[in-house]
Amino acid sequence: MESGTFEKLTVLGESAKYDVSCSSSGHARVNVGRIGSAACAGICHTWTSDGRCLSLLKVLLSNDCVYDCKYCVNRRTADGARRTFEPKELAELTIEFYRRNYIEGLFLSSAVLVSPDHTAERMYECLWLLREVHGFAGYIHAKIVPGVSPELLTQIGLVADRLSVNIEMPTSQSLSLLAPQKKPEAIFAPMTQITRTQMEQRTLKAAGNMQRLRPAGYEGIDMGGTGLYVGEGAGGEAGALTSTPRKTGGHIVSESRRKTWNEKFAPAGQTTQMLIGASPESDRQILHMSEALYRRFTMKRVYFSAYIPVVDAPELPSLLSPPPLRREHRLYQADWLLRFYGFSADEILTETEPNLDYDLDPKVIWALRHIDAFPIEVNTASEAELLRIPGIGNVSARRILRQRRVQKVRYEDLKKMGVVMKRARYFLTCGGRYHGGKEQEAEKLRTVFMLESRAAEDAAALMNPGTLNAADIRRALGGGEKPQISLFEASL
Amino acid sequence: MNYIYDNTYEGFLTCAYHHWYTEKAEGIFPDELYQLDLCRYAMSVETDAAKAERVLDAVNARISTWDAERIYKVFCSNEPEKEMKMLRYIALGFRHGPKIRLMHGDPVVKAAEAAEQRVGREVHRLCGLVRFSEARDGISGNTLLYAKVELDNDVLEFIAPHFSDRYKSEPFVIHDVSRGKGLFAYGGEWEVMPLEAALPIEASEDEHGYRLLWKGYFDAMGIRERANPKTQRGFMPARYWKHLPEVSGL
Ligand code: SF4
């Protein structure tokens, strides 16, 4: 044990504290919203004093950055303590924590130390030592620095379970404004490589997925009109969004925890993260971007991270503006619609209404906008139609279909099947009867839902005082003084 | 008739045998709990493997192996008066067969479900909350991992598969000090044995340092302004804290 290890661990742990993309079980999110609650099935090893579950050692390899991203407290021009782990030191620390059953695995990310390749080399050295020398079989999530060379990425992918490259911004304009050293190509190249390697791996192993492959040549596609440009076609899985919803996230251990680690490249897939609210993009642009990311890169998840103002710069929201936590929450709901409900970004947000309504669930908003399509008869609707009804989810839709095969669904049955009736009843008929009363106009319904959602939020605030809000986070950062923590992902 | 048994599963099954073949049971008590002055009204049952097996076979055949497992989990739980509850479950199972598990409304089934759930919850929780220390065997000087726990339910054997898979290359011991039992494992094999006395081991040189590091990291990860001890304790009940270096005084 080195003598400085304690300080490094606390400084570099703090730096990684607010990172949201600890996707192994969605537990490390600052804003404990509704999303991800089902995913918290992994093994929690301890609970912090504020009641959050810890299961991975989440830490930066270094916070000594040569880049100068405006929104980050580790940027070159900021002052503050700089620390860097020796690869060997961190590998030992991880295995010793793992042996003592303190943690389930490692979430390693880093600032750009000297250069992307230099950083990646040290990361790889650390992970390699962990797997090869210490025989570590736990979970590893490695965050990749943009601009890393393909060879190093391949090596890291072979020792990590999950990889992520942050997309950072919804458009290339914002990226060049706020993170000038990060080039879109440097972000998309590793994403593309990860996707492609995984597809090759799958084609080699699995039968019957040939038709899902697309030519991986140069396509030069503008990412969903968002202004971010993919230089190279990623060869995404066709219809990854709209066809079969796939289960993602969840249990760390079940995520193909490898016994023989060197046979697979990032078996738990890749994720990415986007900063919300630091740049002026609309929600529509953000959703288009994330839709494109799911399509082209077969992302497991796109994480949103509400920007918490910690840096005073003319390009950024003022230090007084609250972090857009509610917006982040609604974006996650919209993301859910993309992934599991067969919605497209264009359906959720239109050109005339490019932003989500932060007061209401995007699915309710969609239904109110298309009120003429309702009510839907539950006894004849297709699965896709059922899924459009607010209050009906994947599970309840399947239950309805199953029962229909045997006998008609009665109104009383719906509740038992898990349908949220206080919402759904306005949008469906059962056996031809409508149970929603007289409030069939969109405007009136809107009022009904607003009241309901406010009441629910108040109740949730009472139930869950542990949910963070903006003020807490700023206070946690040490008031208006020199912030010590990188909020937006100190690293990449 | 009150039966007293030796607190083993076979012992309980032998009592169940006597319930049907000798005399109806009014109470079944483990010997350590049974008060002496009541002894004259009770029969001390001698554990008999053959009789126990007959009951177990009947449970497997007439109810299901799934229910047999459930009954065993209830036995391992800390449910008060679990013996009679198990017996009633078996009796009800003999009447209804495997569909007993769907009779969620029946108080007998409910009690079994609740006990089983508590066992399951403790097993899951322990997978995260057992803390090992690196220790040195005082005799050979070899290192092993040692964890002290105080279990609510007798679940050592249920957590054994998880940990013996996790630590294939290292010997480890999980010591349930409240029951005087130990789980000994190495190389994927494991066994639960009585362990009354302290093992002749001492903490390795690095042990204290790693505990300090872990505590430092743990403290750094908490958001002080949002301290929420209620939620924390809800997930991590205070009775576990004694053996968690991050919250105990080390
Ligand atoms: S976001 Fe990452 S690359 Fe940018 S300054 Fe911060 S640590 Fe460096």
XYZ file of N, CA and C in Angstrom, chain B residues 76-242:
501
model
N -35.071 -23.323 8.380
C -33.868 -22.515 8.593
C -34.181 -21.090 9.034
N -35.451 -20.739 9.035
C -35.797 -19.364 9.403
C -35.880 -19.226 10.910
N -36.052 -17.969 11.351
C -36.182 -17.735 12.779
C -37.646 -17.566 13.175
N -38.538 -18.052 12.329
C -39.973 -17.988 12.590
C -40.272 -18.615 13.954
N -40.984 -17.885 14.817
C -41.315 -18.497 16.107
C -42.273 -19.685 15.926
N -42.060 -20.690 16.696
C -42.864 -21.921 16.615
C -42.974 -22.445 15.197
N -41.847 -22.427 14.531
C -41.875 -22.834 13.129
C -42.252 -24.311 12.965
N -41.924 -25.132 13.975
C -42.141 -26.565 13.803
C -43.604 -26.891 13.541
N -44.497 -26.333 14.369
C -45.905 -26.635 14.169
C -46.402 -26.034 12.857
N -45.838 -24.895 12.480
C -46.249 -24.278 11.216
C -45.855 -25.157 10.037
N -44.660 -25.756 10.151
C -44.226 -26.656 9.084
C -45.107 -27.894 9.041
N -45.406 -28.384 10.225
C -46.222 -29.595 10.285
C -47.597 -29.342 9.654
N -48.175 -28.191 9.987
C -49.487 -27.871 9.410
C -49.400 -27.711 7.899
N -48.291 -27.143 7.458
C -48.113 -26.983 6.010
C -48.064 -28.351 5.341
N -47.322 -29.274 5.950
C -47.236 -30.619 5.368
C -48.613 -31.278 5.359
N -49.331 -31.134 6.476
C -50.646 -31.767 6.563
C -51.570 -31.211 5.482
N -51.541 -29.881 5.344
C -52.389 -29.245 4.336
C -51.965 -29.681 2.935
N -50.654 -29.813 2.758
C -50.122 -30.242 1.470
C -50.564 -31.655 1.123
N -50.597 -32.516 2.120
C -51.058 -33.885 1.859
C -52.499 -33.866 1.378
N -53.270 -32.918 1.885
C -54.668 -32.859 1.475
C -54.813 -32.274 0.062
N -54.040 -31.227 -0.241
C -54.286 -30.525 -1.510
C -53.265 -30.799 -2.595
N -52.184 -31.450 -2.243
C -51.170 -31.709 -3.255
C -50.431 -30.439 -3.652
N -49.795 -30.469 -4.832
C -48.924 -29.359 -5.226
C -49.637 -28.008 -5.356
N -50.965 -28.021 -5.448
C -51.583 -26.705 -5.623
C -51.617 -25.900 -4.325
N -51.089 -26.481 -3.272
C -51.024 -25.741 -2.004
C -50.262 -24.429 -2.172
N -49.293 -24.415 -3.049
C -48.478 -23.199 -3.174
C -49.270 -22.033 -3.755
N -50.423 -22.340 -4.349
C -51.243 -21.254 -4.890
C -52.252 -20.741 -3.874
N -52.325 -21.418 -2.732
C -53.345 -21.030 -1.747
C -52.828 -19.885 -0.884
N -52.554 -18.753 -1.547
C -51.910 -17.637 -0.847
C -52.742 -17.092 0.301
N -54.048 -17.301 0.247
C -54.897 -16.728 1.283
C -54.895 -17.534 2.573
N -54.513 -18.791 2.517
C -54.554 -19.652 3.698
C -53.494 -19.237 4.719
N -53.888 -19.084 5.971
C -52.913 -18.615 6.973
C -51.692 -19.536 7.108
N -51.894 -20.825 6.941
C -50.768 -21.757 7.031
C -49.767 -21.482 5.909
N -50.292 -21.310 4.706
C -49.434 -21.043 3.559
C -48.783 -19.666 3.698
N -49.582 -18.724 4.154
C -49.078 -17.358 4.327
C -47.876 -17.324 5.265
N -48.005 -18.026 6.380
C -46.917 -18.037 7.358
C -45.651 -18.616 6.738
N -45.805 -19.704 5.977
C -44.643 -20.318 5.342
C -44.024 -19.370 4.332
N -44.877 -18.717 3.557
C -44.373 -17.778 2.562
C -43.574 -16.658 3.218
N -44.121 -16.154 4.314
C -43.459 -15.031 4.986
C -42.086 -15.452 5.498
N -42.025 -16.634 6.123
C -40.752 -17.105 6.652
C -39.754 -17.330 5.516
N -40.240 -17.934 4.450
C -39.384 -18.210 3.300
C -38.839 -16.906 2.718
N -39.715 -15.907 2.666
C -39.310 -14.625 2.122
C -38.218 -13.977 2.968
N -38.383 -14.101 4.276
C -37.368 -13.516 5.153
C -36.019 -14.172 4.932
N -36.052 -15.478 4.751
C -34.808 -16.191 4.479
C -34.195 -15.693 3.175
N -35.029 -15.598 2.142
C -34.546 -15.141 0.841
C -33.950 -13.750 0.926
N -34.617 -12.893 1.683
C -34.149 -11.525 1.783
C -32.800 -11.467 2.501
N -32.667 -12.261 3.533
C -31.395 -12.228 4.253
C -30.269 -12.773 3.372
N -30.567 -13.809 2.615
C -29.547 -14.369 1.730
C -29.077 -13.316 0.741
N -30.041 -12.643 0.126
C -29.687 -11.631 -0.867
C -28.875 -10.497 -0.232
N -29.318 -10.075 0.909
C -28.654 -8.968 1.587
C -27.228 -9.342 1.981
N -27.081 -10.572 2.453
C -25.756 -10.998 2.902
C -24.741 -11.044 1.776
N -25.211 -11.360 0.573
C -24.277 -11.422 -0.551
C -23.518 -10.107 -0.655
N -24.162 -9.011 -0.287
C -23.469 -7.730 -0.298
C -22.836 -7.382 1.033
N -23.422 -7.834 2.128
C -23.013 -7.287 3.424
C -22.004 -8.113 4.224
N -21.671 -9.285 3.738
C -20.616 -10.023 4.440
C -19.295 -9.304 4.180
N -18.512 -9.050 5.216
C -17.211 -8.394 5.029
C -16.106 -9.336 5.470
N -15.206 -9.595 4.545
C -14.092 -10.468 4.883
C -12.889 -9.663 5.353
N -12.109 -10.316 6.185
C -10.819 -9.754 6.559
C -9.769 -10.743 6.096
N -8.608 -10.200 5.750
C -7.528 -11.105 5.420
C -6.886 -11.527 6.730
N -6.815 -12.826 6.946
C -6.297 -13.313 8.221
C -5.183 -14.313 7.974
N -4.377 -14.471 8.991
C -3.284 -15.428 8.920
C -3.554 -16.537 9.922
N -3.439 -17.722 9.439
C -3.603 -18.890 10.272
C -2.417 -18.939 11.246
N -2.704 -18.932 12.550
C -1.645 -18.853 13.553
C -0.686 -20.024 13.505
N -1.094 -21.136 12.948
C -0.250 -22.321 12.942
C 0.609 -22.397 11.680
N -0.052 -22.409 10.532
C 0.716 -22.575 9.292
C 1.202 -21.247 8.728
N 0.574 -20.153 9.143
C 0.958 -18.864 8.586
C 0.318 -18.585 7.237
N -0.540 -19.477 6.739
C -1.217 -19.247 5.462
C -2.326 -18.209 5.625
N -2.627 -17.516 4.523
C -3.702 -16.535 4.624
C -5.034 -17.168 4.236
N -6.063 -16.638 4.839
C -7.411 -17.011 4.439
C -8.307 -15.803 4.652
N -9.500 -15.876 4.074
C -10.459 -14.798 4.274
C -11.430 -15.234 5.364
N -11.658 -14.318 6.284
C -12.501 -14.668 7.409
C -13.567 -13.600 7.603
N -14.810 -14.030 7.760
C -15.888 -13.064 7.982
C -16.715 -13.493 9.173
N -17.015 -12.525 10.010
C -17.852 -12.786 11.166
C -19.240 -12.259 10.866
N -20.254 -13.043 11.112
C -21.623 -12.555 10.903
C -22.487 -12.981 12.078
N -23.579 -12.260 12.256
C -24.583 -12.702 13.212
C -25.893 -12.778 12.454
N -26.287 -13.985 12.144
C -27.413 -14.161 11.240
C -28.742 -14.210 11.988
N -29.767 -13.659 11.364
C -31.120 -13.791 11.905
C -31.638 -15.195 11.636
N -31.469 -15.621 10.387
C -31.913 -16.949 9.991
C -30.681 -17.812 9.736
N -30.877 -19.092 9.777
C -29.745 -19.996 9.627
C -29.452 -20.218 8.139
N -28.804 -19.257 7.519
C -28.717 -19.297 6.055
C -27.320 -19.558 5.501
N -26.390 -19.963 6.343
C -25.024 -20.172 5.852
C -24.993 -21.018 4.583
N -25.749 -22.093 4.580
C -25.647 -22.968 3.416
C -26.296 -22.371 2.171
N -27.180 -21.395 2.369
C -27.776 -20.762 1.188
C -26.861 -19.707 0.571
N -25.983 -19.132 1.375
C -25.056 -18.167 0.779
C -23.778 -18.859 0.292
N -23.614 -20.109 0.680
C -22.396 -20.834 0.318
C -22.143 -20.878 -1.195
N -23.141 -21.219 -2.024
C -22.854 -21.307 -3.463
C -22.335 -19.987 -4.027
N -22.954 -18.885 -3.598
C -22.520 -17.583 -4.124
C -21.063 -17.306 -3.781
N -20.722 -17.465 -2.524
C -19.361 -17.104 -2.128
C -18.329 -18.125 -2.585
N -18.710 -19.384 -2.633
C -17.682 -20.335 -3.045
C -17.425 -20.207 -4.543
N -18.406 -19.657 -5.267
C -18.147 -19.356 -6.668
C -17.270 -18.110 -6.795
N -17.483 -17.169 -5.904
C -16.732 -15.917 -5.966
C -15.265 -16.109 -5.581
N -15.031 -16.927 -4.581
C -13.645 -17.145 -4.129
C -13.216 -18.571 -4.390
N -12.952 -18.854 -5.651
C -12.579 -20.216 -5.993
C -11.153 -20.518 -5.581
N -10.302 -19.503 -5.610
C -8.884 -19.795 -5.454
C -8.383 -19.517 -4.047
N -9.302 -19.189 -3.150
C -8.849 -18.841 -1.811
C -9.722 -19.507 -0.768
N -9.112 -20.006 0.297
C -9.941 -20.566 1.358
C -10.627 -19.445 2.132
N -11.868 -19.684 2.541
C -12.522 -18.669 3.359
C -13.453 -19.304 4.379
N -13.714 -18.551 5.418
C -14.598 -19.006 6.478
C -15.614 -17.904 6.752
N -16.891 -18.266 6.791
C -17.894 -17.321 7.268
C -18.412 -17.870 8.588
N -18.221 -17.096 9.621
C -18.476 -17.573 10.965
C -19.758 -16.942 11.511
N -20.778 -17.747 11.707
C -21.996 -17.239 12.323
C -21.819 -17.351 13.835
N -21.400 -16.275 14.448
C -21.059 -16.356 15.871
C -22.292 -16.535 16.749
N -23.451 -16.110 16.263
C -24.627 -16.274 17.113
C -25.073 -17.729 17.180
N -24.775 -18.503 16.160
C -25.174 -19.909 16.181
C -24.015 -20.861 16.445
N -22.804 -20.332 16.460
C -21.656 -21.224 16.628
C -21.490 -22.179 15.462
N -21.632 -21.618 14.257
C -21.472 -22.435 13.058
C -20.538 -21.733 12.101
N -19.865 -22.486 11.286
C -18.979 -21.867 10.315
C -19.143 -22.487 8.943
N -19.031 -21.639 7.930
C -19.009 -22.143 6.564
C -17.552 -22.174 6.136
N -17.053 -23.338 5.828
C -15.657 -23.495 5.400
C -15.660 -23.816 3.917
N -14.897 -23.076 3.145
C -14.930 -23.310 1.710
C -13.565 -23.122 1.088
N -13.322 -23.901 0.064
C -12.095 -23.757 -0.708
C -12.254 -24.453 -2.045
N -11.817 -23.780 -3.088
C -11.815 -24.386 -4.417
C -13.180 -24.825 -4.905
N -14.222 -24.093 -4.518
C -15.550 -24.428 -5.013
C -16.283 -25.449 -4.147
N -15.598 -26.056 -3.196
C -16.240 -27.002 -2.283
C -16.519 -26.298 -0.967
N -17.588 -26.697 -0.308
C -17.871 -26.046 0.969
C -18.582 -26.978 1.919
N -18.547 -26.594 3.185
C -19.177 -27.397 4.210
C -19.531 -26.492 5.387
N -20.686 -26.769 6.011
C -21.039 -26.020 7.214
C -20.734 -26.902 8.416
N -19.978 -26.360 9.364
C -19.581 -27.165 10.524
C -19.779 -26.361 11.797
N -19.914 -27.053 12.929
C -19.993 -26.315 14.191
C -18.687 -25.554 14.418
N -18.810 -24.353 14.920
C -17.614 -23.557 15.183
C -17.897 -22.691 16.410
N -17.626 -23.267 17.557
C -17.979 -22.589 18.806
C -16.894 -21.598 19.208
N -15.669 -22.062 19.185
C -14.577 -21.223 19.678
C -14.049 -20.327 18.566
N -13.287 -19.335 18.957
C -12.654 -18.472 17.963
C -11.593 -19.270 17.219
N -11.417 -18.968 15.950
C -10.377 -19.643 15.184
C -9.012 -19.081 15.583
N -7.985 -19.904 15.528
C -6.649 -19.410 15.870
C -6.037 -18.617 14.718
N -6.600 -17.433 14.485
C -6.097 -16.617 13.380
C -5.888 -15.199 13.850
N -5.097 -14.461 13.088
C -4.959 -13.044 13.388
C -4.996 -12.248 12.087
N -5.394 -10.993 12.206
C -5.506 -10.148 11.012
C -4.138 -9.948 10.383
N -4.096 -9.897 9.053
C -2.823 -9.682 8.378
C -2.382 -8.228 8.539
N -1.144 -7.955 8.149
C -0.575 -6.615 8.365
C -1.363 -5.545 7.614
N -1.844 -5.914 6.402
C -2.485 -4.904 5.566
C -3.943 -4.673 5.912
N -4.488 -5.562 6.702
C -5.932 -5.543 6.905
C -6.450 -4.186 7.382
N -5.833 -3.662 8.397
C -6.315 -2.414 8.959
C -6.263 -1.287 7.920
N -5.190 -1.266 7.151
C -5.029 -0.243 6.123
C -6.165 -0.278 5.105
N -6.533 -1.467 4.653
C -7.600 -1.556 3.660
C -8.947 -1.163 4.246
N -9.148 -1.489 5.509
C -10.394 -1.046 6.136
C -10.470 0.470 6.171
N -9.339 1.092 6.493
C -9.317 2.557 6.527
C -9.600 3.141 5.145
N -8.984 2.538 4.122
C -9.210 3.010 2.759
C -10.689 2.903 2.395
N -11.249 1.775 2.711
C -12.657 1.547 2.383
C -13.550 2.541 3.115
N -13.243 2.769 4.360
C -14.040 3.714 5.126
C -13.889 5.121 4.546
N -12.666 5.462 4.150
C -12.434 6.771 3.559
C -13.230 6.947 2.278
N -13.225 5.925 1.452
C -13.961 5.980 0.196
C -15.461 6.081 0.474
N -15.917 5.244 1.369
C -17.337 5.219 1.726
C -17.790 6.594 2.216
N -17.010 7.198 3.079
C -17.375 8.517 3.596
C -17.374 9.563 2.482
N -16.404 9.446 1.576
C -16.338 10.418 0.485
C -17.551 10.296 -0.436
N -18.096 9.105 -0.569
C -19.208 8.901 -1.486
C -20.536 9.401 -0.928
N -20.627 9.543 0.375
C -21.876 10.025 0.964
C -22.015 11.522 0.737
N -23.244 11.962 0.561
C -23.471 13.393 0.395
C -23.976 13.914 1.730
N -23.094 14.585 2.435
C -23.363 14.941 3.829
C -24.650 15.734 4.007
N -24.846 16.688 3.099
C -26.008 17.566 3.252
C -27.309 16.803 3.107
N -27.205 15.636 2.553
C -28.413 14.870 2.306
C -28.496 13.660 3.226
N -27.821 13.726 4.305
C -27.790 12.588 5.216
C -29.194 12.054 5.421
N -29.328 10.773 5.256
C -30.640 10.165 5.368
C -30.500 8.821 6.058
N -30.210 8.893 7.368
C -29.922 7.659 8.086
C -31.087 6.671 8.059
N -32.291 7.189 7.885
C -33.440 6.279 7.905
C -33.404 5.326 6.709
N -33.190 5.910 5.538
C -33.118 5.070 4.346
C -31.935 4.114 4.465
N -30.817 4.671 4.926
C -29.614 3.862 5.038
C -29.854 2.662 5.940
N -30.465 2.926 7.079
C -30.708 1.828 8.009
C -31.788 0.882 7.530
N -32.690 1.417 6.721
C -33.724 0.550 6.159
C -33.102 -0.550 5.316
N -32.095 -0.162 4.532
C -31.437 -1.140 3.674
C -30.425 -1.970 4.445
N -29.835 -1.334 5.431
C -28.682 -1.928 6.101
C -28.952 -1.885 7.605
N -29.753 -2.827 8.094
C -30.203 -2.757 9.486
C -29.043 -2.639 10.477
N -29.271 -1.906 11.538
C -28.211 -1.583 12.483
C -27.533 -2.819 13.074
N -28.270 -3.925 13.167
C -27.641 -5.095 13.784
C -26.510 -5.661 12.931
N -26.435 -5.253 11.671
C -25.331 -5.708 10.828
C -24.083 -4.840 11.010
N -24.265 -3.659 11.552
C -23.213 -2.656 11.488
C -21.922 -3.049 12.181
N -22.108 -3.798 13.246
C -20.953 -4.201 14.026
C -19.861 -4.807 13.145
